Coordinates of C-alpha atoms and ligand atoms in Angstrom, one line a residue:
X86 CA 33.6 -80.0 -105.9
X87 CA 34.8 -82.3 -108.6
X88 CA 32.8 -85.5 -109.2
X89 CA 34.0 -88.7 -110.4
X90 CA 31.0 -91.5 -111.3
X91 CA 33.1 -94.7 -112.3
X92 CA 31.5 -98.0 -113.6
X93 CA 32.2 -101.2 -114.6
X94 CA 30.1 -103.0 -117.1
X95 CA 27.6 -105.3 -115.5
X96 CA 28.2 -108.4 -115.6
X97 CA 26.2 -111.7 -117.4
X98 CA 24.9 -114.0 -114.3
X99 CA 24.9 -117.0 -116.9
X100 CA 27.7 -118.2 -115.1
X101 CA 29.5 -117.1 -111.5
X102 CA 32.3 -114.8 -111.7
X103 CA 36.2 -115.4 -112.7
X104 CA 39.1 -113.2 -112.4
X105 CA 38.4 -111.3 -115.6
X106 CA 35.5 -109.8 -114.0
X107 CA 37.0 -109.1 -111.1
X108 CA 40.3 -107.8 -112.9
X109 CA 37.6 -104.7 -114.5
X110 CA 35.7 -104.6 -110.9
X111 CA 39.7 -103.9 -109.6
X112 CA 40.4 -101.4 -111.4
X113 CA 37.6 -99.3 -111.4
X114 CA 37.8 -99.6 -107.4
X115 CA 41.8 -98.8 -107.4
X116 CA 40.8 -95.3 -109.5
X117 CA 37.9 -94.2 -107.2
X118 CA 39.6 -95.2 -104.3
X119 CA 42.3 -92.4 -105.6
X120 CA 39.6 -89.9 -106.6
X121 CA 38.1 -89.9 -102.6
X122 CA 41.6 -89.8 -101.4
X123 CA 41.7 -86.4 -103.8
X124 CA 38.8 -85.3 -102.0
X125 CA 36.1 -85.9 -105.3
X126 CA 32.8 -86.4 -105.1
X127 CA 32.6 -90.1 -105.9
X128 CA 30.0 -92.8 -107.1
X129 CA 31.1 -96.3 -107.7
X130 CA 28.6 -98.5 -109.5
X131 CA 28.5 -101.9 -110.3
X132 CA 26.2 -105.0 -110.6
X133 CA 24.7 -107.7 -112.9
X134 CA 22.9 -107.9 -116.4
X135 CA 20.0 -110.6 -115.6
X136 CA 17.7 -110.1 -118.6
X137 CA 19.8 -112.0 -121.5
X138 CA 18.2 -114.8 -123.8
X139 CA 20.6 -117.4 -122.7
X140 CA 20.0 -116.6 -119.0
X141 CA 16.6 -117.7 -119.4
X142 CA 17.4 -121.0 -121.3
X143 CA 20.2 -122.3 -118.5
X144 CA 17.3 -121.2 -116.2
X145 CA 15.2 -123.6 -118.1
X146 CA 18.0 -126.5 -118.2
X147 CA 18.3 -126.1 -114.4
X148 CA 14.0 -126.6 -114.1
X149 CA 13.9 -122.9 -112.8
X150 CA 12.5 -119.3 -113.6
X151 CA 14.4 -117.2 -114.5
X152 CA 13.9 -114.9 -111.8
X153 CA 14.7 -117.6 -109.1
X154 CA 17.9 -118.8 -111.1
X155 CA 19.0 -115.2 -111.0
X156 CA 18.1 -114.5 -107.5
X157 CA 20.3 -117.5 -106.6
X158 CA 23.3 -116.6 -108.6
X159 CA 23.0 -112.8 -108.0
X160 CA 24.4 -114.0 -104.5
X161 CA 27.6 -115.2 -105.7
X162 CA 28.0 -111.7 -108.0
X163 CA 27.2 -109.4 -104.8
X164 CA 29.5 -111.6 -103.0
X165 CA 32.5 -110.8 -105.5
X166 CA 33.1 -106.6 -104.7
X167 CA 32.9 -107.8 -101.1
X168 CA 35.3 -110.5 -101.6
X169 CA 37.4 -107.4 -103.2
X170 CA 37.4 -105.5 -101.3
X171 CA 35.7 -102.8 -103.7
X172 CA 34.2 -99.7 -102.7
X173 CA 31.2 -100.0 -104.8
X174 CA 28.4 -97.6 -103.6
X175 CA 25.7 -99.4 -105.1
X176 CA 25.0 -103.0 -106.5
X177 CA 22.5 -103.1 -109.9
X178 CA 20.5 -105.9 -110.8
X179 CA 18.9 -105.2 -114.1
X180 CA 15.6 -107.2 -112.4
X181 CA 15.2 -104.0 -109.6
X182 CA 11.9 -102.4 -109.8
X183 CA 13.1 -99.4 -110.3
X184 CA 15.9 -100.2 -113.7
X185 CA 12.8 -101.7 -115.2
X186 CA 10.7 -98.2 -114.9
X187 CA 13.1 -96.1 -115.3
X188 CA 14.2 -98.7 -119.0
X189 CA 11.0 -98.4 -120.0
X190 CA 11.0 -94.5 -119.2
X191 CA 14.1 -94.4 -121.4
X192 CA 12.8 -95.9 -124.3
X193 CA 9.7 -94.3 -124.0
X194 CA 11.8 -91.3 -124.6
X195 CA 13.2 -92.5 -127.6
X196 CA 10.1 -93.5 -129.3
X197 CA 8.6 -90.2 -128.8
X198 CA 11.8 -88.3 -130.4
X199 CA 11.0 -90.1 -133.5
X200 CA 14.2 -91.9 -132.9
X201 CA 12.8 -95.4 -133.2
X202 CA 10.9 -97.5 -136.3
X203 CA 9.3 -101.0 -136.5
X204 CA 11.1 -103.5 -138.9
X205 CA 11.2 -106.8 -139.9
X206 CA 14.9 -108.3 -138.6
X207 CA 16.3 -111.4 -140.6
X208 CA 19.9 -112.1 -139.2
X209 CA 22.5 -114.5 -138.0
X210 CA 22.1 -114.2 -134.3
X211 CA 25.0 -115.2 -131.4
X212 CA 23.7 -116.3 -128.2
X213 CA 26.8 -115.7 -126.7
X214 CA 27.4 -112.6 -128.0
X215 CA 23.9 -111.4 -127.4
X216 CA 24.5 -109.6 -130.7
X217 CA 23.5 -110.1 -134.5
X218 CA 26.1 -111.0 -136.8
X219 CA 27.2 -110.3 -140.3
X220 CA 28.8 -113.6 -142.6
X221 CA 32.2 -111.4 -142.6
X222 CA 32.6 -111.5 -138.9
X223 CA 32.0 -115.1 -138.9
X224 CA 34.9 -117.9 -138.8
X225 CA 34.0 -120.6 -140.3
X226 CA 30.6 -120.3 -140.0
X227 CA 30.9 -119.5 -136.5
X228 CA 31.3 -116.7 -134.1
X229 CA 35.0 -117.0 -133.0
X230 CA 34.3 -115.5 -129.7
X231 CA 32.3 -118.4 -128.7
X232 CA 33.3 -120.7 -131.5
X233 CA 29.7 -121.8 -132.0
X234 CA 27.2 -121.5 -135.0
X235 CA 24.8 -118.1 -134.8
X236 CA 21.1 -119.2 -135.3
X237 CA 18.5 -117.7 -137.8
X238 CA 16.3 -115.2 -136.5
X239 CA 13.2 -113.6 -138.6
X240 CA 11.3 -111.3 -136.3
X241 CA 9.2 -108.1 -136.5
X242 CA 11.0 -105.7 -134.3
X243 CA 11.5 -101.9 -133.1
X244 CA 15.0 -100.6 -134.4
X245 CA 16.5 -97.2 -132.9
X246 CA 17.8 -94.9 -136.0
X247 CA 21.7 -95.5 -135.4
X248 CA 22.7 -94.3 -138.6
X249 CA 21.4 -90.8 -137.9
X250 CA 23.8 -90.4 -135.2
X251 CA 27.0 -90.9 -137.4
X252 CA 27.6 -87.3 -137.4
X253 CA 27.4 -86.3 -133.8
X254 CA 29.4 -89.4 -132.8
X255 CA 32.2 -88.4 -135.3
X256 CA 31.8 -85.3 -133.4
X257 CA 32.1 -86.5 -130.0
X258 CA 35.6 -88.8 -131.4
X259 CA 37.2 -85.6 -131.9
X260 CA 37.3 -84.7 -128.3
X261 CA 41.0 -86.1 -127.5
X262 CA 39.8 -88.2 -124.0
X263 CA 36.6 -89.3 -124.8
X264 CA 37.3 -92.8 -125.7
X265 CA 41.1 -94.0 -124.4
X266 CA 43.3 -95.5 -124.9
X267 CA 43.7 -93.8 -128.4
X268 CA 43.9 -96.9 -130.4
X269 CA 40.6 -97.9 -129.2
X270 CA 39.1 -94.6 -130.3
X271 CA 40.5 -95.1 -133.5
X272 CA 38.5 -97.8 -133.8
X273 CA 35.4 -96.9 -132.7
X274 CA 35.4 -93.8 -135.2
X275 CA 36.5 -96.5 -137.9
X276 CA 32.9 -98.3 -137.0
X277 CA 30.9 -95.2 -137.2
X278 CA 32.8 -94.2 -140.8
X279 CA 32.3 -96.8 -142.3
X280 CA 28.6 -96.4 -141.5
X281 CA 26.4 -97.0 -138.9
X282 CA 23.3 -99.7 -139.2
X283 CA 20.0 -99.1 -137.2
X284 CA 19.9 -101.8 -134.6
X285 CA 16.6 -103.4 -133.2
X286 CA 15.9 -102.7 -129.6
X287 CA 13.7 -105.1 -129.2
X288 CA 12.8 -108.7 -129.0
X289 CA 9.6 -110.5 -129.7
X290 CA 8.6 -113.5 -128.5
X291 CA 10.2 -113.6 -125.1
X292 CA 9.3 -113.0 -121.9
X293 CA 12.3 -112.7 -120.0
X294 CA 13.1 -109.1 -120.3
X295 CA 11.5 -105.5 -119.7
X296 CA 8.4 -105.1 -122.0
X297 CA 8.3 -102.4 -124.3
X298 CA 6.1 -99.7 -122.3
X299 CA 4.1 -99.0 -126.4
X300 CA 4.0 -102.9 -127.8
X301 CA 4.0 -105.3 -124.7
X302 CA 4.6 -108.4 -126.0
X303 CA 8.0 -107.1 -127.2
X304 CA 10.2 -107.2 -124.6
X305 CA 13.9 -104.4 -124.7
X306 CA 16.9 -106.2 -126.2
X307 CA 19.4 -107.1 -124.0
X308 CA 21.8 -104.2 -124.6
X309 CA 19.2 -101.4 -124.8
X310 CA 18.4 -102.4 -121.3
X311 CA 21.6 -103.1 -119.5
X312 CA 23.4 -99.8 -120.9
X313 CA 20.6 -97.8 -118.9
X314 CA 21.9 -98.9 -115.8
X315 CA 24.3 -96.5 -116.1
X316 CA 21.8 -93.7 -115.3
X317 CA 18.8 -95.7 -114.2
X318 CA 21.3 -96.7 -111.1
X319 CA 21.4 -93.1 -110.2
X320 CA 17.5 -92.7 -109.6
X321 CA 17.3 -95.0 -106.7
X322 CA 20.8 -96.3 -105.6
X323 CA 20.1 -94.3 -102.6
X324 CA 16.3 -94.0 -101.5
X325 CA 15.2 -90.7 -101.4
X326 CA 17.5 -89.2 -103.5
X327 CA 17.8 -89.0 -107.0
X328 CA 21.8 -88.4 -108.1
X329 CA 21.6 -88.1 -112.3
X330 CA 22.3 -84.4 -111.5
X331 CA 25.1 -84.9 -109.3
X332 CA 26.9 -87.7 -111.0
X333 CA 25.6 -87.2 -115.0
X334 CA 27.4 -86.4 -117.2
X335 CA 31.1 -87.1 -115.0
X336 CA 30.9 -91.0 -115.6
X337 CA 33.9 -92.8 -116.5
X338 CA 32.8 -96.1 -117.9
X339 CA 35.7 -98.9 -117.3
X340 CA 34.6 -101.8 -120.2
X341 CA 37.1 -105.0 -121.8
X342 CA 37.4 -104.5 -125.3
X343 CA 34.8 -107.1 -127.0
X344 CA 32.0 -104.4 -126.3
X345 CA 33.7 -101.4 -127.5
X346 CA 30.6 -101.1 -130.2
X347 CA 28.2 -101.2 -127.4
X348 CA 29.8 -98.4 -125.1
X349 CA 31.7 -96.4 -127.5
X350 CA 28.7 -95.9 -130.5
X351 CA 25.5 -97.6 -129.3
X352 CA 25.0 -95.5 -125.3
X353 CA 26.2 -92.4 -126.7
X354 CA 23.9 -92.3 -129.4
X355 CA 21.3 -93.6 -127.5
X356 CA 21.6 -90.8 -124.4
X357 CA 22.1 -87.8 -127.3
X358 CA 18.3 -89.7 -128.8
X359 CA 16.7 -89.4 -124.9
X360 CA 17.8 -85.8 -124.5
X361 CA 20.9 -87.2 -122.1
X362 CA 24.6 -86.0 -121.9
X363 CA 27.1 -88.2 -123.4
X364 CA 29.3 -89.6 -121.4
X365 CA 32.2 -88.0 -120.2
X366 CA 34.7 -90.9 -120.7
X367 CA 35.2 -94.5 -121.9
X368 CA 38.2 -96.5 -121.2
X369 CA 38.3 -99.8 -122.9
X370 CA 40.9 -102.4 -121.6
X371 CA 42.0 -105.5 -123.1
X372 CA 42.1 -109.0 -121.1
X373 CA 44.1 -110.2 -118.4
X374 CA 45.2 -114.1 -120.5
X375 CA 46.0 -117.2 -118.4
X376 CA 47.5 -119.1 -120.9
X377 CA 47.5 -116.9 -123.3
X378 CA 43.7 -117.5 -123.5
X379 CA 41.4 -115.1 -122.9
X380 CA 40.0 -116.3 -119.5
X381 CA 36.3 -116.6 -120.2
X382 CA 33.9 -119.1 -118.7
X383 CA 33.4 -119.9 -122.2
X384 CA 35.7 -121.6 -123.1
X385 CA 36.4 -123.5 -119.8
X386 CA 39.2 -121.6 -118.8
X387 CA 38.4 -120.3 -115.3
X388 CA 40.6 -119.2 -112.3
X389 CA 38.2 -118.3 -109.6
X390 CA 38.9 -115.2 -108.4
X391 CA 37.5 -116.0 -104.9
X392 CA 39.9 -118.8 -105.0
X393 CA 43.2 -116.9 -105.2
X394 CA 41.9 -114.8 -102.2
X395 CA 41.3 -117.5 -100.3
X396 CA 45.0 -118.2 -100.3
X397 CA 46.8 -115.1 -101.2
X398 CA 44.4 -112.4 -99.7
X399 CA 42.6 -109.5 -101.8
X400 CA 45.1 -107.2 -101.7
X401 CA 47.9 -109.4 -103.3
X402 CA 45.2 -110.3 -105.8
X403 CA 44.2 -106.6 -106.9
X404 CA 48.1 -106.3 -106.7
X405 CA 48.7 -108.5 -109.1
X406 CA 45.7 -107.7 -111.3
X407 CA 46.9 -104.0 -111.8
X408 CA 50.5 -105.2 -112.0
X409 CA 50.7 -107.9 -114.1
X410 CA 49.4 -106.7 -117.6
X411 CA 49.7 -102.5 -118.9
X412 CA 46.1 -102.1 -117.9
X413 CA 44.4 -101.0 -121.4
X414 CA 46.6 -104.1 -123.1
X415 CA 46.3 -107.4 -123.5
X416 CA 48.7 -109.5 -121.8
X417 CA 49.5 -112.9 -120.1
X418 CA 49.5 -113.5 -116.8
X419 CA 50.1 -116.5 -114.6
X420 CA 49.2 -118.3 -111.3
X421 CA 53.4 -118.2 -110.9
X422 CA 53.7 -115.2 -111.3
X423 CA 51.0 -114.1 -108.4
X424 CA 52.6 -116.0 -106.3
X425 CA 56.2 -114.5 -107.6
X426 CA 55.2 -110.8 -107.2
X427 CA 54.0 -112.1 -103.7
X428 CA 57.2 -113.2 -102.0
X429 CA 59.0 -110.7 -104.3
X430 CA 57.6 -107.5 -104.5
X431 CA 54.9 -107.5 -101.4
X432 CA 57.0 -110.0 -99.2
X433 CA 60.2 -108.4 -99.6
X434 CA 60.3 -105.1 -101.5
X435 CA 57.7 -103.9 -98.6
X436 CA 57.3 -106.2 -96.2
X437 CA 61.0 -106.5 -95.5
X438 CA 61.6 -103.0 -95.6
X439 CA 58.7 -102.2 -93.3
X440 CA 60.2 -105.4 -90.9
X441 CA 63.9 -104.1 -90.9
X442 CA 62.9 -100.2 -90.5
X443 CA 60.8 -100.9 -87.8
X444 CA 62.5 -103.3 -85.6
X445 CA 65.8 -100.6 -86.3
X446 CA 63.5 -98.1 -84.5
X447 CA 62.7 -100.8 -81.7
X448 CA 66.3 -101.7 -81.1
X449 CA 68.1 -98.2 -81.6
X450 CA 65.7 -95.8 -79.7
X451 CA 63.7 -97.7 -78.3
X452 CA 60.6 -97.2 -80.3
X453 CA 60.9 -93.3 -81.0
X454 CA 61.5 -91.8 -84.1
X455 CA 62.0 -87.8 -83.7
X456 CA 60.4 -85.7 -86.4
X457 CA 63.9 -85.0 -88.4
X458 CA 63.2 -83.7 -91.5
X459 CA 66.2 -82.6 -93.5
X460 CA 66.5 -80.5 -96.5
X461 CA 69.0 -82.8 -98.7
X462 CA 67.3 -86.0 -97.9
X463 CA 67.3 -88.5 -100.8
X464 CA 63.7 -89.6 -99.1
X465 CA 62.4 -86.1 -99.5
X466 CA 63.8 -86.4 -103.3
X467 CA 62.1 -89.4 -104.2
X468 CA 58.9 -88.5 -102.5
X469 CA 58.7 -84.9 -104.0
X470 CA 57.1 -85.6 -107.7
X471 CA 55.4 -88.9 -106.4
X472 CA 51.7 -87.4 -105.7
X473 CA 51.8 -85.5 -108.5
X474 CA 52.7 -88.2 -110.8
X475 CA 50.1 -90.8 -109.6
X476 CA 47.7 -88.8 -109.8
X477 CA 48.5 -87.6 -113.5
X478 CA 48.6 -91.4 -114.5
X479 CA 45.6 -92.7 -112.8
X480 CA 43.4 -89.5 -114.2
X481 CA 44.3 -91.2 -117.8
X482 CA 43.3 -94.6 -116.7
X483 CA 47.4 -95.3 -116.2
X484 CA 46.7 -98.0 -113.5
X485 CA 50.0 -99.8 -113.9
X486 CA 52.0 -97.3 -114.9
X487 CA 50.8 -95.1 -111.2
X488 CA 51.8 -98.2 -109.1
X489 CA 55.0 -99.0 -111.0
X490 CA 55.5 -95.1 -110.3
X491 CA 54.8 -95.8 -106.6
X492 CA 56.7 -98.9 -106.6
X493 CA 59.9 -96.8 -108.2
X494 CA 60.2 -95.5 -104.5
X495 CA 59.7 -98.6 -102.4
X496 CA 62.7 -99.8 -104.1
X497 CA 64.9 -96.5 -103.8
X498 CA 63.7 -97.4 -100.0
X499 CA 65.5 -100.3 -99.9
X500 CA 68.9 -98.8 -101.8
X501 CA 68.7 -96.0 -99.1
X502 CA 68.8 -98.9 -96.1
X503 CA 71.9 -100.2 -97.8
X504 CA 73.7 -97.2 -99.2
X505 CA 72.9 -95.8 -95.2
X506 CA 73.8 -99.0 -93.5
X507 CA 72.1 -97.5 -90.2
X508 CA 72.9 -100.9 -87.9
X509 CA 76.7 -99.2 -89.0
X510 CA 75.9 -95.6 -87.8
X511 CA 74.3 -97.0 -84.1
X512 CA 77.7 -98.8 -83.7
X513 CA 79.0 -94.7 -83.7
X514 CA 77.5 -92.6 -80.9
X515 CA 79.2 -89.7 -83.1
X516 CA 76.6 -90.6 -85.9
X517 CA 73.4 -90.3 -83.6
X518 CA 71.9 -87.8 -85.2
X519 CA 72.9 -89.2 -88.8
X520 CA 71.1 -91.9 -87.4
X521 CA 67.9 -90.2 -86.2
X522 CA 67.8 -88.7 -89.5
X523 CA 67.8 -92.3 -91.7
X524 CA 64.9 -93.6 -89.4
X525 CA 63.4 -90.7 -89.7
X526 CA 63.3 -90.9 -93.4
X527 CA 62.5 -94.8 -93.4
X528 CA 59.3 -93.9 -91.3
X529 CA 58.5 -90.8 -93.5
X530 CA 58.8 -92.7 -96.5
X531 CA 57.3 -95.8 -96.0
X532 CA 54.4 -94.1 -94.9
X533 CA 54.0 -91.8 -98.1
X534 CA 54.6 -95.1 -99.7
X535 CA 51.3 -96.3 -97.9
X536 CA 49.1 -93.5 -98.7
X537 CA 49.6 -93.8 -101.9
X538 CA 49.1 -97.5 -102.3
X539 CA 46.0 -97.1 -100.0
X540 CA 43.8 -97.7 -103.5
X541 CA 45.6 -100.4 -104.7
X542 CA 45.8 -102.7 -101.4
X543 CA 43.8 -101.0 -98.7
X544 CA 44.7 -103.2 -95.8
X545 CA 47.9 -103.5 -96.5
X546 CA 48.0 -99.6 -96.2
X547 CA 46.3 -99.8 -93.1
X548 CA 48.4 -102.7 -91.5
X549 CA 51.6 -100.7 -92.1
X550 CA 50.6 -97.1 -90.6
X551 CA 49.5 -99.0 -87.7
X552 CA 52.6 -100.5 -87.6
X553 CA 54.6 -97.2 -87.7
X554 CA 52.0 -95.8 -85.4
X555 CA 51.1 -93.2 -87.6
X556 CA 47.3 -91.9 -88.1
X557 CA 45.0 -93.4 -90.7
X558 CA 45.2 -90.0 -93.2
X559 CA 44.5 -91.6 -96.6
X560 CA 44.4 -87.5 -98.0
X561 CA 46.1 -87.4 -100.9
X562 CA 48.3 -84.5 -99.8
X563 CA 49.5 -87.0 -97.2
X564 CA 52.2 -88.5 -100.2
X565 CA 54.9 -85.9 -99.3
X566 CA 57.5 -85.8 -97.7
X567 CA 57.9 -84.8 -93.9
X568 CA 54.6 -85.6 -92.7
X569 CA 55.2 -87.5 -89.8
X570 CA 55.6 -86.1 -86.1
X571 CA 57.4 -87.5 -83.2
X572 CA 56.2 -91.3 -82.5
X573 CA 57.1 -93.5 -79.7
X574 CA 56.3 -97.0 -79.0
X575 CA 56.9 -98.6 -82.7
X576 CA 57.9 -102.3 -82.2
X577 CA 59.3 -104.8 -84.5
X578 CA 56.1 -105.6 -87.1
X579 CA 55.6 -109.2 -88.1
X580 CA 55.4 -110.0 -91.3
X581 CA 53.0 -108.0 -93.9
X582 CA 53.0 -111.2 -96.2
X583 CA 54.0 -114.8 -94.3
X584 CA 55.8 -117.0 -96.8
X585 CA 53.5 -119.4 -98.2
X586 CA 53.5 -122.7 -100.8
X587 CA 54.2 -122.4 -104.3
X588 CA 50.7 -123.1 -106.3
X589 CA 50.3 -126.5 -107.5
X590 CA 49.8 -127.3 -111.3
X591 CA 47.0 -126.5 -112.9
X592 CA 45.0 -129.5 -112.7
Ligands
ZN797 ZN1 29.4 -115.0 -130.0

């Protein structure tokens, strides 16, 4: 059986979450949804990076430890793939027992294979970034990611021997699907050509962290303990069982673009130095902008994602997330235009056409719809390609382009209630069974239609096969057309999405 391991970065708990977090968490959910519906062998992993420097001083504004500051906001992080409605399998905190072993297990491994030196590090360090910088990358004076001033930092510390990876990384680049979209590989090979600098690993004189298993008072850099999770996760995510065989090396890491450097050079190098496979993929998307600002609790500009469900629900949310941007690009979005794809595209692209077609059944026979497949059918047309297509775009990451796929049919849906006009034919007994045939197609297709939106709004999918009292079959082989039997009883469905209030102004 294939496998498909998917993962979305983990997440910073110096703040709570926004929508660009869930906006990754999304759309790694949307692809594995798809993958189980293809019968794969999935693993869904997500979770939170507790062990950064500038966790530990908020902890310290706020009069707390560390540990009990991230034990209190580590609720409102497991509390967003719930809120979701993602399928994660398991939730990481890099504070679990068994990441810190199985870190310092890692590391260990890297030490031993010569991999790793000690140093004396004198650099221009970002908090924010959680990264050293050089005096080109700075704006200013100052990192323009966080537009604030990096600090000096003079420290003896353990480096891991980068540059000697240049070679096998180059290597890996030319393997057409390793890191996509394209561009984004293109500039990860860039990086590793124009030469690679060892990078410390650790960090001495802190204690918030994972000590180094062979000098204890160092404790692991931030990075070279929250990539691990990727694997560490795998050990103990479900007791008993240990799943880096299964799942390792068929991961598909999801990341935004500002830690390309991290995923696309730093783990792969690092697994290749512990004896690990490389990763099987890397897709690196760019930001969903409010505003044309990257939405980042950095700079202020926060839309909180459990907000928007609150009044919309998840499913228009992880509608809109996958909609409103060509994942893998940057792009703007807006609060109007949520609420615009909302009455528009849910409301009455689907909704409507699920309303109409159903209360057409009610009112013309009575509930039944007779399995009337026919060989012509413009239905069975549009349906025919569908599966294959949505599948072939959301194995290369394509999650806007699958649904504006799957959304090509809801709308040649509609054209074929008006081009049909069946509240004509039931004025005709002559055209009964032109008429049979129509709500056949209407049934057939909306419930294709269903299936394979099942991954991008999962109730929805569920409300509207209840409402055409067909089976929940989420199998991929389910997007076809001619799949439904006889049904009896269907009655007009209320609304999918109720009309609600325009959002107010920002404030
Ligand atoms: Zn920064």
């Amino acid at each position: 059986m294939e496998r498909y391991y998917v993962t979305t970065p983990i997440y910073y708990v110096n703040s709570t979450p926004h929508i660009g977090h869930a906006y990754t968490t999304i759309a790694a959910d949307i692809l594995v949804r798809h993958q189980r519906q293809r019968g794969r062998d999935t693993f869904f992993l997500t979770g939170v990076d507790e062990h950064a420097a500038k966790v530990a001083r908020v902890a310290a504004e706020q009069g707390l430890s560390p540990q009990e500051y991230a034990d209190r906001i580590a609720v409102a992080w497991r509390e967003l793939p719930r809120r979701i409605n993602a399928s994660n399998d398991f939730f990481i905190r890099t504070s679990d027992e068994e990441h810190k072993r199985f870190v310092q297990g890692f590391l260990q491994k890297l030490y031993d294979n010569g991999h790793v030196y000690q140093d004396v590090y004198a650099g221009l360090y970002c908090v924010g970034c959680e990264a050293f910088k050089t005096e080109g990358e700075l704006v200013d004076g100052k990192c323009a990611e966080h537009d604030r001033e990096p600090e000096w930092i003079e420290e003896r510390n353990w480096f891991f021997r980068l540059s000697s990876f240049q070679e096998q990384l180059l290597a890996l680049y030319e393997r057409p699907d390793f890191v996509l979209p394209a561009f984004r590989a293109n500039e990860a090979r860039s990086f590793v050509e124009g030469g690679l600098q060892d990078f410390s690993i650790s960090r001495a004189g802190q204690t918030w962290g994972i000590p180094i298993p062979w000098d204890t008072d160092s404790v692991a850099y931030v990075w070279a303990d929250a990539l691990v999770n990727y694997l560490s996760a795998l050990t103990y995510a479900r007791p008993g069982e240990n799943l880096v065989e299964r799942f390792w090396p068929a991961v598909h890491h999801l990341l935004a673009k500002d830690i390309l450097r991290f995923h696309c050079v730093y783990w792969p190098a690092m697994l290749l130095a512990a004896g690990y496979e490389p990763p099987r993929q890397l897709f690196v998307h760019g930001y969903l902008l409010l505003d044309d600002r990257k939405i980042s609790k950095s700079l202020g500009n926060v839309v909180d994602p459990l907000d928007l469900i609150e009044i919309y629900g998840a499913d228009p949310v992880r509608f809109w997330c996958a909609r409103a941007v060509s994942f893998g690009q940057d792009g703007a979005a807006s609060l109007e235009g949520l609420h615009e794809r909302y009455e528009r595209e849910l409301g009455n692209d689907l909704g409507n056409l699920l309303s109409r077609t159903t209360a057409m059944v009610a009112r013309y026979r009575n509930g039944t719809v007779r399995k009337a497949p026919t060989r012509d059918s413009d239905i069975a047309a549009a349906l025919a390609p569908l599966g294959a297509d949505v599948a072939a775009r959301l194995d290369a990451f394509d999650v806007t382009g699958a649904l504006e796929r799957i959304w090509e049919v809801v709308r040649a849906l509609n054209r074929y209630v008006e081009a049909t006009a069946p509240w004509q034919l039931a004025k005709d007994e002559a055209q009964a069974d032109a008429l049979d045939h129509v709500l056949y197609d209407l049934v057939d297709g909306i419930r294709a239609v269903a299936v394979a939106l099942s991954a991008y709004v999962p109730e929805t999918a569920e409300r509207v096969l209840e409402a055409l009292h067909q089976p929940l079959e989420l199998a991929w082989a389910e997007v076809a057309y001619g799949r439904t039997g006889d049904v009896e009883g269907i009655e007009a469905a209320p609304p999918l999405f109720p009309r609600l209030d325009a959002p107010a102004p920002a404030a």
